[in-house]
Coordinates of C-alpha atoms in Angstrom, one line a residue:
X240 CA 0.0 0.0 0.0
X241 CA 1.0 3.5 -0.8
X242 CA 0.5 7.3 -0.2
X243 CA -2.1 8.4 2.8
X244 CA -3.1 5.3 3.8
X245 CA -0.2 3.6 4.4
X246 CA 1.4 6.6 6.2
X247 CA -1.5 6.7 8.7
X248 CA 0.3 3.2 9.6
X249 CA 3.2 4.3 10.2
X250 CA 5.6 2.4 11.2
X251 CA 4.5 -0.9 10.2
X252 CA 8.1 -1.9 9.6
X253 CA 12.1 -1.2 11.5
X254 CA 13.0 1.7 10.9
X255 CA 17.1 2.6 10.0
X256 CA 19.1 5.3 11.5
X257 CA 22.2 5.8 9.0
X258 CA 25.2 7.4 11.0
X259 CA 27.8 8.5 8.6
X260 CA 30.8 7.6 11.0
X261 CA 32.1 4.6 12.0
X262 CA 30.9 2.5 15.0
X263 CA 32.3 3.6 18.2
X264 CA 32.6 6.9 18.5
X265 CA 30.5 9.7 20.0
X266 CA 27.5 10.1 17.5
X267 CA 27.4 6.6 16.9
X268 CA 27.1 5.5 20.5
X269 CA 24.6 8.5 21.3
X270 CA 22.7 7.2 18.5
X271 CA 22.9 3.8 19.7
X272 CA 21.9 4.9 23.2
X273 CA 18.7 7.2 21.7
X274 CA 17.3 4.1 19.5
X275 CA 16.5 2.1 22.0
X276 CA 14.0 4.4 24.0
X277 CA 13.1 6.2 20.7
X278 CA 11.9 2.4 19.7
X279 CA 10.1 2.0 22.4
X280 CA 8.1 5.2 21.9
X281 CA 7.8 5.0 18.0
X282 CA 6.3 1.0 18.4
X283 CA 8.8 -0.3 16.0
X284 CA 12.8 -1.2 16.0
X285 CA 15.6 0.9 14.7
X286 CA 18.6 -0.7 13.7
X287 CA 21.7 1.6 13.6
X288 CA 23.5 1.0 9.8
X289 CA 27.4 2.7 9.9
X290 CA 28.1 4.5 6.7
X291 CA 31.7 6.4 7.1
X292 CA 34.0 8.1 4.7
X293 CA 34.8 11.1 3.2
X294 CA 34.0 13.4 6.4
X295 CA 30.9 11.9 7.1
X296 CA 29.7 13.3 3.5
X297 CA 29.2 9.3 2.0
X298 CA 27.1 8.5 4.4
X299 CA 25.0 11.9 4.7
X300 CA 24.4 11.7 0.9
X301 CA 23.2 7.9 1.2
X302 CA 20.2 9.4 3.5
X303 CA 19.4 12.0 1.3
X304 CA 18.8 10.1 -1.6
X305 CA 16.9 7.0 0.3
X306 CA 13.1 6.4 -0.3
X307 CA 11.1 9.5 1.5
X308 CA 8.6 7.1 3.5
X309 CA 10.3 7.6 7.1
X310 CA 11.9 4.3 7.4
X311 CA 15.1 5.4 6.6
X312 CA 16.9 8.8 8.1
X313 CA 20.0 9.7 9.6
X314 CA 22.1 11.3 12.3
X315 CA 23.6 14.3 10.7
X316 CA 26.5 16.0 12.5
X317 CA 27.5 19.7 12.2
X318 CA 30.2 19.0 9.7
X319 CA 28.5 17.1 7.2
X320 CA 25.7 19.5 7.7
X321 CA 26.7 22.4 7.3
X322 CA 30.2 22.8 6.2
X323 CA 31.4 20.0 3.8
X324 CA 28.9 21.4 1.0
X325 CA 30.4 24.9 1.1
X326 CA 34.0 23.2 0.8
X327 CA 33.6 20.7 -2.2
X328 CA 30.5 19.8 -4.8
X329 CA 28.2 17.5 -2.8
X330 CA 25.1 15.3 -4.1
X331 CA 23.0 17.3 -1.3
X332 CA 22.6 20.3 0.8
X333 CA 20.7 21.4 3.7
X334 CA 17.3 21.8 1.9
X335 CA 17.5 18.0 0.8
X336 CA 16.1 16.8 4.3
X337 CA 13.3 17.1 6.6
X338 CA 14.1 17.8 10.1
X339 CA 12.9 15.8 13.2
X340 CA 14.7 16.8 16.0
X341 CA 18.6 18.1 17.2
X342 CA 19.4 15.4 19.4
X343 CA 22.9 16.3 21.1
X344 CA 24.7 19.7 21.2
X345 CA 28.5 19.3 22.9
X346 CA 29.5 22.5 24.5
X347 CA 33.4 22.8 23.2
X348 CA 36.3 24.8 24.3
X349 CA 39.4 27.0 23.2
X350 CA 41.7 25.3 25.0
X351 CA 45.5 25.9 26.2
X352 CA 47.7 24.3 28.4
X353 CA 47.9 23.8 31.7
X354 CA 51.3 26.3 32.0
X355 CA 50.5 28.5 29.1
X356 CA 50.9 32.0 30.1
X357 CA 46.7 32.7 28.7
X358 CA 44.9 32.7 31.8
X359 CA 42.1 34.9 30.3
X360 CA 40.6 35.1 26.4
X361 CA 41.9 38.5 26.5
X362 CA 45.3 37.5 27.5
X363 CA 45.7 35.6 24.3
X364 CA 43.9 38.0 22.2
X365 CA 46.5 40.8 23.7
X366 CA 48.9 38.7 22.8
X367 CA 48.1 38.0 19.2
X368 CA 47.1 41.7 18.4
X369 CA 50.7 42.3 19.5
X370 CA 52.4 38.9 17.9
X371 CA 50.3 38.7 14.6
X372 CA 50.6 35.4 13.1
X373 CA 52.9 33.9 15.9
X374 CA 50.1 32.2 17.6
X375 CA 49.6 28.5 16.2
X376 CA 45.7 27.0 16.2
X377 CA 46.0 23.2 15.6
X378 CA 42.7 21.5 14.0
X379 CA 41.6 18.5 13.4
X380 CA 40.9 19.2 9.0
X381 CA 40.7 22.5 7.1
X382 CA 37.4 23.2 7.3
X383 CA 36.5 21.2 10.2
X384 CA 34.4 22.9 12.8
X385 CA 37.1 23.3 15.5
X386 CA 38.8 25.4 12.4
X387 CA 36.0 26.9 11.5
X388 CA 35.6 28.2 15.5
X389 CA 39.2 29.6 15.3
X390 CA 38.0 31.5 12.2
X391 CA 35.1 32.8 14.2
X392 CA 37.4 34.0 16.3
X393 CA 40.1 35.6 14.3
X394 CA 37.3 37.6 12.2
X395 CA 35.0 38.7 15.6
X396 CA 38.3 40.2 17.1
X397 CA 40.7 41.4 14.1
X398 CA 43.4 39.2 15.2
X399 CA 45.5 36.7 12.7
X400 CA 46.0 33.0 14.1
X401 CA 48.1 30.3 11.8
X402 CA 45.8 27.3 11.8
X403 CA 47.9 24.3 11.8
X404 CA 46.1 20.4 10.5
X405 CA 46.1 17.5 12.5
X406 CA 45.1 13.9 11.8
X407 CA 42.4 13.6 14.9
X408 CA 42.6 14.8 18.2
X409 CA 45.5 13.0 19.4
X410 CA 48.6 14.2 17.4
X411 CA 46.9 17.9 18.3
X412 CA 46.9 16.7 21.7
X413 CA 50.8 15.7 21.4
X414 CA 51.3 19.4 19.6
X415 CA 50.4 21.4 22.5
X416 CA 52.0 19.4 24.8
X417 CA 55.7 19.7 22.8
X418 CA 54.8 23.3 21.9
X419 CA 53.9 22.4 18.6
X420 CA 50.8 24.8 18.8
X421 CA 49.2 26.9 21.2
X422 CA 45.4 26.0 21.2
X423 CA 42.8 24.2 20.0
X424 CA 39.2 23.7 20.2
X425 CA 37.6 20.6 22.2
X426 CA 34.8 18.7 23.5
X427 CA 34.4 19.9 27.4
X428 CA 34.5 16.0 28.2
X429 CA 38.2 16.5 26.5
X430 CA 38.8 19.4 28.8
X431 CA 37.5 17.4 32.1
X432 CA 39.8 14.5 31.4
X433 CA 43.0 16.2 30.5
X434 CA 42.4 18.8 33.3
X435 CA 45.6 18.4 34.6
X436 CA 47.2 19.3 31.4
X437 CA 45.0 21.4 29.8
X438 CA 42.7 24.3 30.5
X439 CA 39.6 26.3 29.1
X440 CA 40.5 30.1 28.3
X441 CA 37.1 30.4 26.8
X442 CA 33.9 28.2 26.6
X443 CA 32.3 28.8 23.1
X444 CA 28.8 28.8 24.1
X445 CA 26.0 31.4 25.0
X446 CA 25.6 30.1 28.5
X447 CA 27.9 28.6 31.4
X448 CA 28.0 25.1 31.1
X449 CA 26.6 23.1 34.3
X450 CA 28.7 20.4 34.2
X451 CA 31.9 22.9 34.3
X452 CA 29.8 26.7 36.0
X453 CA 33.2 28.2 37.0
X454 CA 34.5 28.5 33.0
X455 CA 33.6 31.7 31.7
X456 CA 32.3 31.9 28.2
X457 CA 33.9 34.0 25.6
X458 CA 30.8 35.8 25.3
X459 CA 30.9 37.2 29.0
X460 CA 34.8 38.3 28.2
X461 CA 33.3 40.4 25.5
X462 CA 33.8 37.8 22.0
X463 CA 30.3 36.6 20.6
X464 CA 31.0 32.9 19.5
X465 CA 29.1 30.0 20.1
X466 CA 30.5 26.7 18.2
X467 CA 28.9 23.4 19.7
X468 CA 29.4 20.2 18.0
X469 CA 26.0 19.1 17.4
X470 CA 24.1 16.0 15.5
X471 CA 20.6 15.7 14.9
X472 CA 18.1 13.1 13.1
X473 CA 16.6 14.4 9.7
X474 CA 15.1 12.2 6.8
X475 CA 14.7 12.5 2.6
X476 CA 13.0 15.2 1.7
X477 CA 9.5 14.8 1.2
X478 CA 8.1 12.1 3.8
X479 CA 4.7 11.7 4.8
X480 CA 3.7 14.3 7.3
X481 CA 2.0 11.5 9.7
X482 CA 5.3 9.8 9.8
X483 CA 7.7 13.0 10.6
X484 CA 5.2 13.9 13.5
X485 CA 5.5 10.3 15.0
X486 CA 9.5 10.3 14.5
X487 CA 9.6 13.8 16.3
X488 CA 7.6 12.2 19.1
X489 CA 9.9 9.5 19.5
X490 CA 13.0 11.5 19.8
X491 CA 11.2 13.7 22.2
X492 CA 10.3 10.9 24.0
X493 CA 13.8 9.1 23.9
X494 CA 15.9 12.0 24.5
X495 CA 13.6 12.2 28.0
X496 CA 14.7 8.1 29.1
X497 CA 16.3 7.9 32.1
X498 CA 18.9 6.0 29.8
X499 CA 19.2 8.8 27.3
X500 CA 19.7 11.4 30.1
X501 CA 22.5 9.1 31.9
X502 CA 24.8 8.8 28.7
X503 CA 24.5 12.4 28.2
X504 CA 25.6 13.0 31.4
X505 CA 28.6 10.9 30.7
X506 CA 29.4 12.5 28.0
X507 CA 28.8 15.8 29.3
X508 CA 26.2 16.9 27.0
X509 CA 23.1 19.2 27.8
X510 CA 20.2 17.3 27.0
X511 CA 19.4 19.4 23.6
X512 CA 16.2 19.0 22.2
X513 CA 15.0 21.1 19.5
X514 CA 11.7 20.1 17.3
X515 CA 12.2 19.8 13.7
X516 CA 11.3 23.5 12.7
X517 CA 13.0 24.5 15.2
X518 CA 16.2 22.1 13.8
X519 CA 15.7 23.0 10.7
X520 CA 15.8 26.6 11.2
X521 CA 18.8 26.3 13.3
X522 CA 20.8 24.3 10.8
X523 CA 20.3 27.0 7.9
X524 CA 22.2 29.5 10.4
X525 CA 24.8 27.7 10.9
X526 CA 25.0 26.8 7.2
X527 CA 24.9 30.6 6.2
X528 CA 27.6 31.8 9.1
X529 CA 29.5 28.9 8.4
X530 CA 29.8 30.1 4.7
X531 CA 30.3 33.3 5.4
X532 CA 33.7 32.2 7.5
X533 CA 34.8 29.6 4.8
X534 CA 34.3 32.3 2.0
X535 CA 36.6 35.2 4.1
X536 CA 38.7 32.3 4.2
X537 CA 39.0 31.5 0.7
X538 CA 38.2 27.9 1.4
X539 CA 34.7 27.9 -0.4
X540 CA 34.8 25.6 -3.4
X541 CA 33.6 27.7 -6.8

């Protein structure tokens, strides 16, 4: 059966969750954690299906082109979202998905170490105004959000930072402990681990983080930037509007699970529900400011 009737059944089959990364890391086990309650709520199993390469961009594309009947949909991250399409021709963009909820949002850092003379945003940004270029900003890929933070930064206060790659977290890690570089952006759960090595100069978010109240945000030392690393389900453009309604619900519902709330607590992530217009509206500011600091950077493919 097709069109309204069999939507008004929806689901009457398992529904997939494509994550375009490979198994194990943080948006695949928040995913994992999220299907099981969302499951639960929707009246139907999920099954979680890996799709990884090129930046998460493979898998991202594979959702946008499946069937627009609900049963397949993904867990979109930032990157794949709303910076790879700005840095190379993709087979999608952000209007080729309905949105059904934002379902984490990790508070990150600009983070220094634990002896480096920045005590203060302001110290550092004193110091680059008189230093231009000295100060080295390792990410983890051009374009990347953590680089794409740094150029938030460099444009909101006139300074010039050298933004050094890295090939994942830990040879940046290694950097700033040799001297290699002077900061980076991180997850706070990065920042709470390494503690003893490492410390926040600036959290990039609007508000103080709970799990971490006594680090100041950049905003309340005078620097507007607000850079979380965020993921959130959407499906092919075009699904029934009885099933999108009965997805949001169950991410609603699942993000509220006691399990749900206890990973993100591990992890420590704010519980981050948005509803899809509210997603989808959120995603197409991040893809226009995120355009506007790849074009200043001349990173924006033609």
């Amino acid at each position: 059966a097709t069109g309204p009737a069999a939507a008004q059944d929806f689901p009457s089959r398992p529904v997939t969750i494509i994550v375009p990364f490979t198994a194990g890391g943080d948006t695949d086990l928040t995913t994992r954690v999220l299907a099981a309650p969302m499951a639960e709520a929707l009246g139907a199993s999920i099954a979680v299906k890996n799709t990884d390469g090129a930046g998460g961009t493979i898998g991202t594309a594979e959702a946008a082109r499946a069937r627009a009947d609900g049963y397949t949909i993904g867990m979109m991250p930032v990157g794949p979202m709303t910076t790879q399409p700005h840095l190379r021709a993709l087979p999608y963009g952000p209007d080729s998905f309905d949105y059904i909820c934002l379902a984490y949002s990790a508070p990150s850092a600009l983070v220094v170490r634990k002896d480096s003379p920045f005590d203060s945003l302001q110290d550092m940004l004193d110091h680059a105004k008189e230093n231009p270029g000295t100060l080295n900003f390792g990410v983890q890929a051009i374009g990347s959000i953590p680089h794409v933070a740094g150029l938030g930064l460099a444009e909101a206060t006139g300074t010039e930072l050298t933004f050094i790659p890295y090939a994942g977290s830990a040879p940046i890690f290694k950097a700033m402990l040799d001297g290699s570089i002077d900061m980076f952006v991180a997850h706070i759960s990065f920042l709470t681990a390494n503690d003893d090595q490492v410390k926040s100069i600036a959290m990039l978010t609007e508000e103080r983080v709970s799990s971490a109240p006594d680090l100041l945000t950049a905003a309340e030392q005078g620097v507007e930037l607000n850079f979380p690393i965020w993921g959130g389900i959407v499906a092919p453009k075009g699904i029934p509007d009885e099933a999108r309604a009965a997805l949001e619900a169950a991410c609603e519902a699942g993000m509220n699970s006691q399990a749900f709330g206890e990973r993100m607590a591990a992890l420590r992530m704010p519980i981050a529900f948005m509803d899809g217009p509210t997603f989808e509206d959120f995603v197409m500011s991040e893809f226009a400011r995120n355009e506007t600091l790849l074009t200043a950077a001349g990173l924006k493919a033609e």
